Amino acid sequence: MNKMREEIAAAAVGPIQATADGGQQEYCFSREFAGFSGHFPDYPVFPAVLQMLVAQQLAEQLAGERLDGLVVERAKFMRQLGPGEALTVKIRLARQPGPLQVHADLAVPAGTVSRFTLIFKDGTDR
């Protein structure tokens, strides 16, 4: 999984744009990106599980710590993402008592790719 994390980080375009409650990052995944391997051989599609990992990595960078996942809620995958598309990942961190919630919205210029909420263990559970 560390190799995949490295490839995701290498696909980032420009700096993270931090906001008061989250931030956003641009990505562009080439045809050679390992995540396209085998999914599908003649029609590469960026897997949903990697969309969640991209959002998790961005959340980790903004939170300044490694996050351990618990639950995925309200996941909607609305559009396929292929090689070379400009992807914008926007997240909002909901810090409240209990687990950290990360609300993610992934989009390309043509529209929304996916939306979901990731819920992570809070610091007392680690």
JSON list of C-alpha atoms in Angstrom, two decimals:
[
{"chain": "A", "resi": 1, "resn": "MET", "atom": "CA", "xyz": [0.00, 0.00, 0.00]},
{"chain": "A", "resi": 2, "resn": "ASN", "atom": "CA", "xyz": [2.95, 2.36, 0.55]},
{"chain": "A", "resi": 3, "resn": "LYS", "atom": "CA", "xyz": [3.85, 2.17, -3.15]},
{"chain": "A", "resi": 4, "resn": "MET", "atom": "CA", "xyz": [0.28, 3.15, -4.04]},
{"chain": "A", "resi": 5, "resn": "ARG", "atom": "CA", "xyz": [0.43, 6.04, -1.57]},
{"chain": "A", "resi": 6, "resn": "GLU", "atom": "CA", "xyz": [3.68, 7.20, -3.22]},
{"chain": "A", "resi": 7, "resn": "GLU", "atom": "CA", "xyz": [2.13, 7.03, -6.68]},
{"chain": "A", "resi": 8, "resn": "ILE", "atom": "CA", "xyz": [-0.89, 9.01, -5.50]},
{"chain": "A", "resi": 9, "resn": "ALA", "atom": "CA", "xyz": [1.39, 11.67, -4.00]},
{"chain": "A", "resi": 10, "resn": "ALA", "atom": "CA", "xyz": [3.36, 11.83, -7.26]},
{"chain": "A", "resi": 11, "resn": "ALA", "atom": "CA", "xyz": [0.14, 12.47, -9.22]},
{"chain": "A", "resi": 12, "resn": "ALA", "atom": "CA", "xyz": [-0.56, 15.68, -7.24]},
{"chain": "A", "resi": 13, "resn": "VAL", "atom": "CA", "xyz": [-0.50, 18.83, -9.35]},
{"chain": "A", "resi": 14, "resn": "GLY", "atom": "CA", "xyz": [0.54, 21.96, -7.49]},
{"chain": "A", "resi": 15, "resn": "PRO", "atom": "CA", "xyz": [0.28, 22.66, -3.77]},
{"chain": "A", "resi": 16, "resn": "ILE", "atom": "CA", "xyz": [-2.59, 21.80, -1.44]},
{"chain": "A", "resi": 17, "resn": "GLN", "atom": "CA", "xyz": [-5.02, 24.68, -1.05]},
{"chain": "A", "resi": 18, "resn": "ALA", "atom": "CA", "xyz": [-5.91, 24.67, 2.65]},
{"chain": "A", "resi": 19, "resn": "THR", "atom": "CA", "xyz": [-9.11, 26.22, 3.99]},
{"chain": "A", "resi": 20, "resn": "ALA", "atom": "CA", "xyz": [-10.33, 26.84, 7.53]},
{"chain": "A", "resi": 21, "resn": "ASP", "atom": "CA", "xyz": [-12.04, 23.44, 7.68]},
{"chain": "A", "resi": 22, "resn": "GLY", "atom": "CA", "xyz": [-10.26, 21.34, 5.04]},
{"chain": "A", "resi": 23, "resn": "GLY", "atom": "CA", "xyz": [-8.75, 21.91, 1.65]},
{"chain": "A", "resi": 24, "resn": "GLN", "atom": "CA", "xyz": [-8.35, 20.73, -1.90]},
{"chain": "A", "resi": 25, "resn": "GLN", "atom": "CA", "xyz": [-5.73, 19.21, -4.17]},
{"chain": "A", "resi": 26, "resn": "GLU", "atom": "CA", "xyz": [-5.51, 18.69, -7.91]},
{"chain": "A", "resi": 27, "resn": "TYR", "atom": "CA", "xyz": [-4.35, 15.34, -9.35]},
{"chain": "A", "resi": 28, "resn": "CYS", "atom": "CA", "xyz": [-3.69, 13.84, -12.76]},
{"chain": "A", "resi": 29, "resn": "PHE", "atom": "CA", "xyz": [-3.20, 10.06, -12.99]},
{"chain": "A", "resi": 30, "resn": "SER", "atom": "CA", "xyz": [-1.36, 8.84, -16.08]},
{"chain": "A", "resi": 31, "resn": "ARG", "atom": "CA", "xyz": [-2.17, 5.62, -17.92]},
{"chain": "A", "resi": 32, "resn": "GLU", "atom": "CA", "xyz": [0.93, 4.11, -16.23]},
{"chain": "A", "resi": 33, "resn": "PHE", "atom": "CA", "xyz": [-0.52, 4.69, -12.73]},
{"chain": "A", "resi": 34, "resn": "ALA", "atom": "CA", "xyz": [-0.56, 1.29, -10.96]},
{"chain": "A", "resi": 35, "resn": "GLY", "atom": "CA", "xyz": [-4.18, 1.77, -9.89]},
{"chain": "A", "resi": 36, "resn": "PHE", "atom": "CA", "xyz": [-5.33, 1.33, -13.48]},
{"chain": "A", "resi": 37, "resn": "SER", "atom": "CA", "xyz": [-3.54, -2.01, -13.81]},
{"chain": "A", "resi": 38, "resn": "GLY", "atom": "CA", "xyz": [-6.14, -4.73, -14.31]},
{"chain": "A", "resi": 39, "resn": "HIS", "atom": "CA", "xyz": [-9.10, -2.40, -13.77]},
{"chain": "A", "resi": 40, "resn": "PHE", "atom": "CA", "xyz": [-9.84, -2.92, -16.73]},
{"chain": "A", "resi": 41, "resn": "PRO", "atom": "CA", "xyz": [-7.17, -4.03, -19.25]},
{"chain": "A", "resi": 42, "resn": "ASP", "atom": "CA", "xyz": [-8.65, -2.34, -22.35]},
{"chain": "A", "resi": 43, "resn": "TYR", "atom": "CA", "xyz": [-10.68, 0.30, -20.52]},
{"chain": "A", "resi": 44, "resn": "PRO", "atom": "CA", "xyz": [-8.80, 1.72, -17.51]},
{"chain": "A", "resi": 45, "resn": "VAL", "atom": "CA", "xyz": [-11.03, 3.05, -14.71]},
{"chain": "A", "resi": 46, "resn": "PHE", "atom": "CA", "xyz": [-9.82, 4.54, -11.42]},
{"chain": "A", "resi": 47, "resn": "PRO", "atom": "CA", "xyz": [-11.12, 2.20, -8.67]},
{"chain": "A", "resi": 48, "resn": "ALA", "atom": "CA", "xyz": [-13.48, 3.50, -5.99]},
{"chain": "A", "resi": 49, "resn": "VAL", "atom": "CA", "xyz": [-11.26, 2.21, -3.19]},
{"chain": "A", "resi": 50, "resn": "LEU", "atom": "CA", "xyz": [-8.41, 4.36, -4.53]},
{"chain": "A", "resi": 51, "resn": "GLN", "atom": "CA", "xyz": [-10.69, 7.39, -4.70]},
{"chain": "A", "resi": 52, "resn": "MET", "atom": "CA", "xyz": [-11.20, 6.92, -0.96]},
{"chain": "A", "resi": 53, "resn": "LEU", "atom": "CA", "xyz": [-7.44, 6.51, -0.41]},
{"chain": "A", "resi": 54, "resn": "VAL", "atom": "CA", "xyz": [-6.75, 9.77, -2.28]},
{"chain": "A", "resi": 55, "resn": "ALA", "atom": "CA", "xyz": [-9.19, 11.58, 0.03]},
{"chain": "A", "resi": 56, "resn": "GLN", "atom": "CA", "xyz": [-7.66, 9.89, 3.08]},
{"chain": "A", "resi": 57, "resn": "GLN", "atom": "CA", "xyz": [-4.15, 10.95, 2.09]},
{"chain": "A", "resi": 58, "resn": "LEU", "atom": "CA", "xyz": [-5.25, 14.54, 1.58]},
{"chain": "A", "resi": 59, "resn": "ALA", "atom": "CA", "xyz": [-6.98, 14.48, 4.99]},
{"chain": "A", "resi": 60, "resn": "GLU", "atom": "CA", "xyz": [-3.82, 13.09, 6.58]},
{"chain": "A", "resi": 61, "resn": "GLN", "atom": "CA", "xyz": [-1.74, 15.89, 5.08]},
{"chain": "A", "resi": 62, "resn": "LEU", "atom": "CA", "xyz": [-4.16, 18.53, 6.32]},
{"chain": "A", "resi": 63, "resn": "ALA", "atom": "CA", "xyz": [-4.59, 16.94, 9.78]},
{"chain": "A", "resi": 64, "resn": "GLY", "atom": "CA", "xyz": [-0.86, 16.33, 10.14]},
{"chain": "A", "resi": 65, "resn": "GLU", "atom": "CA", "xyz": [-1.28, 12.71, 11.21]},
{"chain": "A", "resi": 66, "resn": "ARG", "atom": "CA", "xyz": [-1.89, 9.19, 9.88]},
{"chain": "A", "resi": 67, "resn": "LEU", "atom": "CA", "xyz": [-5.59, 8.30, 10.04]},
{"chain": "A", "resi": 68, "resn": "ASP", "atom": "CA", "xyz": [-7.08, 4.86, 10.65]},
{"chain": "A", "resi": 69, "resn": "GLY", "atom": "CA", "xyz": [-10.39, 4.28, 8.91]},
{"chain": "A", "resi": 70, "resn": "LEU", "atom": "CA", "xyz": [-13.51, 2.89, 10.46]},
{"chain": "A", "resi": 71, "resn": "VAL", "atom": "CA", "xyz": [-16.49, 3.53, 8.21]},
{"chain": "A", "resi": 72, "resn": "VAL", "atom": "CA", "xyz": [-17.48, 4.85, 4.78]},
{"chain": "A", "resi": 73, "resn": "GLU", "atom": "CA", "xyz": [-20.87, 6.58, 4.71]},
{"chain": "A", "resi": 74, "resn": "ARG", "atom": "CA", "xyz": [-23.08, 8.07, 2.01]},
{"chain": "A", "resi": 75, "resn": "ALA", "atom": "CA", "xyz": [-20.82, 6.93, -0.83]},
{"chain": "A", "resi": 76, "resn": "LYS", "atom": "CA", "xyz": [-21.99, 7.83, -4.34]},
{"chain": "A", "resi": 77, "resn": "PHE", "atom": "CA", "xyz": [-19.86, 7.08, -7.38]},
{"chain": "A", "resi": 78, "resn": "MET", "atom": "CA", "xyz": [-21.39, 8.98, -10.28]},
{"chain": "A", "resi": 79, "resn": "ARG", "atom": "CA", "xyz": [-18.82, 9.05, -13.06]},
{"chain": "A", "resi": 80, "resn": "GLN", "atom": "CA", "xyz": [-15.88, 6.95, -14.17]},
{"chain": "A", "resi": 81, "resn": "LEU", "atom": "CA", "xyz": [-12.42, 8.48, -13.93]},
{"chain": "A", "resi": 82, "resn": "GLY", "atom": "CA", "xyz": [-9.90, 7.57, -16.61]},
{"chain": "A", "resi": 83, "resn": "PRO", "atom": "CA", "xyz": [-6.22, 8.28, -17.23]},
{"chain": "A", "resi": 84, "resn": "GLY", "atom": "CA", "xyz": [-5.15, 11.86, -17.86]},
{"chain": "A", "resi": 85, "resn": "GLU", "atom": "CA", "xyz": [-8.27, 13.53, -16.45]},
{"chain": "A", "resi": 86, "resn": "ALA", "atom": "CA", "xyz": [-7.76, 16.55, -14.18]},
{"chain": "A", "resi": 87, "resn": "LEU", "atom": "CA", "xyz": [-9.20, 15.51, -10.81]},
{"chain": "A", "resi": 88, "resn": "THR", "atom": "CA", "xyz": [-10.01, 17.96, -8.02]},
{"chain": "A", "resi": 89, "resn": "VAL", "atom": "CA", "xyz": [-10.37, 16.48, -4.53]},
{"chain": "A", "resi": 90, "resn": "LYS", "atom": "CA", "xyz": [-12.07, 18.74, -1.98]},
{"chain": "A", "resi": 91, "resn": "ILE", "atom": "CA", "xyz": [-12.43, 17.65, 1.62]},
{"chain": "A", "resi": 92, "resn": "ARG", "atom": "CA", "xyz": [-13.99, 19.10, 4.72]},
{"chain": "A", "resi": 93, "resn": "LEU", "atom": "CA", "xyz": [-12.79, 17.90, 8.12]},
{"chain": "A", "resi": 94, "resn": "ALA", "atom": "CA", "xyz": [-15.54, 17.73, 10.75]},
{"chain": "A", "resi": 95, "resn": "ARG", "atom": "CA", "xyz": [-13.79, 17.89, 14.09]},
{"chain": "A", "resi": 96, "resn": "GLN", "atom": "CA", "xyz": [-16.13, 17.15, 16.93]},
{"chain": "A", "resi": 97, "resn": "PRO", "atom": "CA", "xyz": [-16.06, 14.93, 19.99]},
{"chain": "A", "resi": 98, "resn": "GLY", "atom": "CA", "xyz": [-15.56, 11.39, 18.78]},
{"chain": "A", "resi": 99, "resn": "PRO", "atom": "CA", "xyz": [-14.30, 10.20, 15.41]},
{"chain": "A", "resi": 100, "resn": "LEU", "atom": "CA", "xyz": [-12.98, 12.60, 12.77]},
{"chain": "A", "resi": 101, "resn": "GLN", "atom": "CA", "xyz": [-15.29, 12.81, 9.75]},
{"chain": "A", "resi": 102, "resn": "VAL", "atom": "CA", "xyz": [-13.92, 13.65, 6.32]},
{"chain": "A", "resi": 103, "resn": "HIS", "atom": "CA", "xyz": [-16.48, 14.75, 3.73]},
{"chain": "A", "resi": 104, "resn": "ALA", "atom": "CA", "xyz": [-14.98, 14.26, 0.26]},
{"chain": "A", "resi": 105, "resn": "ASP", "atom": "CA", "xyz": [-16.06, 15.54, -3.15]},
{"chain": "A", "resi": 106, "resn": "LEU", "atom": "CA", "xyz": [-14.07, 14.38, -6.19]},
{"chain": "A", "resi": 107, "resn": "ALA", "atom": "CA", "xyz": [-14.71, 16.07, -9.54]},
{"chain": "A", "resi": 108, "resn": "VAL", "atom": "CA", "xyz": [-13.40, 16.57, -13.06]},
{"chain": "A", "resi": 109, "resn": "PRO", "atom": "CA", "xyz": [-14.31, 19.54, -15.28]},
{"chain": "A", "resi": 110, "resn": "ALA", "atom": "CA", "xyz": [-17.18, 17.49, -16.76]},
{"chain": "A", "resi": 111, "resn": "GLY", "atom": "CA", "xyz": [-18.79, 16.89, -13.36]},
{"chain": "A", "resi": 112, "resn": "THR", "atom": "CA", "xyz": [-18.76, 15.06, -10.04]},
{"chain": "A", "resi": 113, "resn": "VAL", "atom": "CA", "xyz": [-16.94, 11.73, -9.91]},
{"chain": "A", "resi": 114, "resn": "SER", "atom": "CA", "xyz": [-17.82, 10.74, -6.34]},
{"chain": "A", "resi": 115, "resn": "ARG", "atom": "CA", "xyz": [-18.93, 11.96, -2.92]},
{"chain": "A", "resi": 116, "resn": "PHE", "atom": "CA", "xyz": [-18.51, 10.15, 0.38]},
{"chain": "A", "resi": 117, "resn": "THR", "atom": "CA", "xyz": [-17.79, 10.54, 4.07]},
{"chain": "A", "resi": 118, "resn": "LEU", "atom": "CA", "xyz": [-14.88, 8.75, 5.73]},
{"chain": "A", "resi": 119, "resn": "ILE", "atom": "CA", "xyz": [-15.03, 8.30, 9.49]},
{"chain": "A", "resi": 120, "resn": "PHE", "atom": "CA", "xyz": [-11.73, 7.75, 11.29]},
{"chain": "A", "resi": 121, "resn": "LYS", "atom": "CA", "xyz": [-10.85, 6.57, 14.79]},
{"chain": "A", "resi": 122, "resn": "ASP", "atom": "CA", "xyz": [-10.37, 9.39, 17.24]},
{"chain": "A", "resi": 123, "resn": "GLY", "atom": "CA", "xyz": [-7.06, 9.78, 19.03]},
{"chain": "A", "resi": 124, "resn": "THR", "atom": "CA", "xyz": [-8.22, 7.85, 22.11]},
{"chain": "A", "resi": 125, "resn": "ASP", "atom": "CA", "xyz": [-8.96, 4.74, 20.02]},
{"chain": "A", "resi": 126, "resn": "ARG", "atom": "CA", "xyz": [-5.47, 4.48, 18.47]}
]
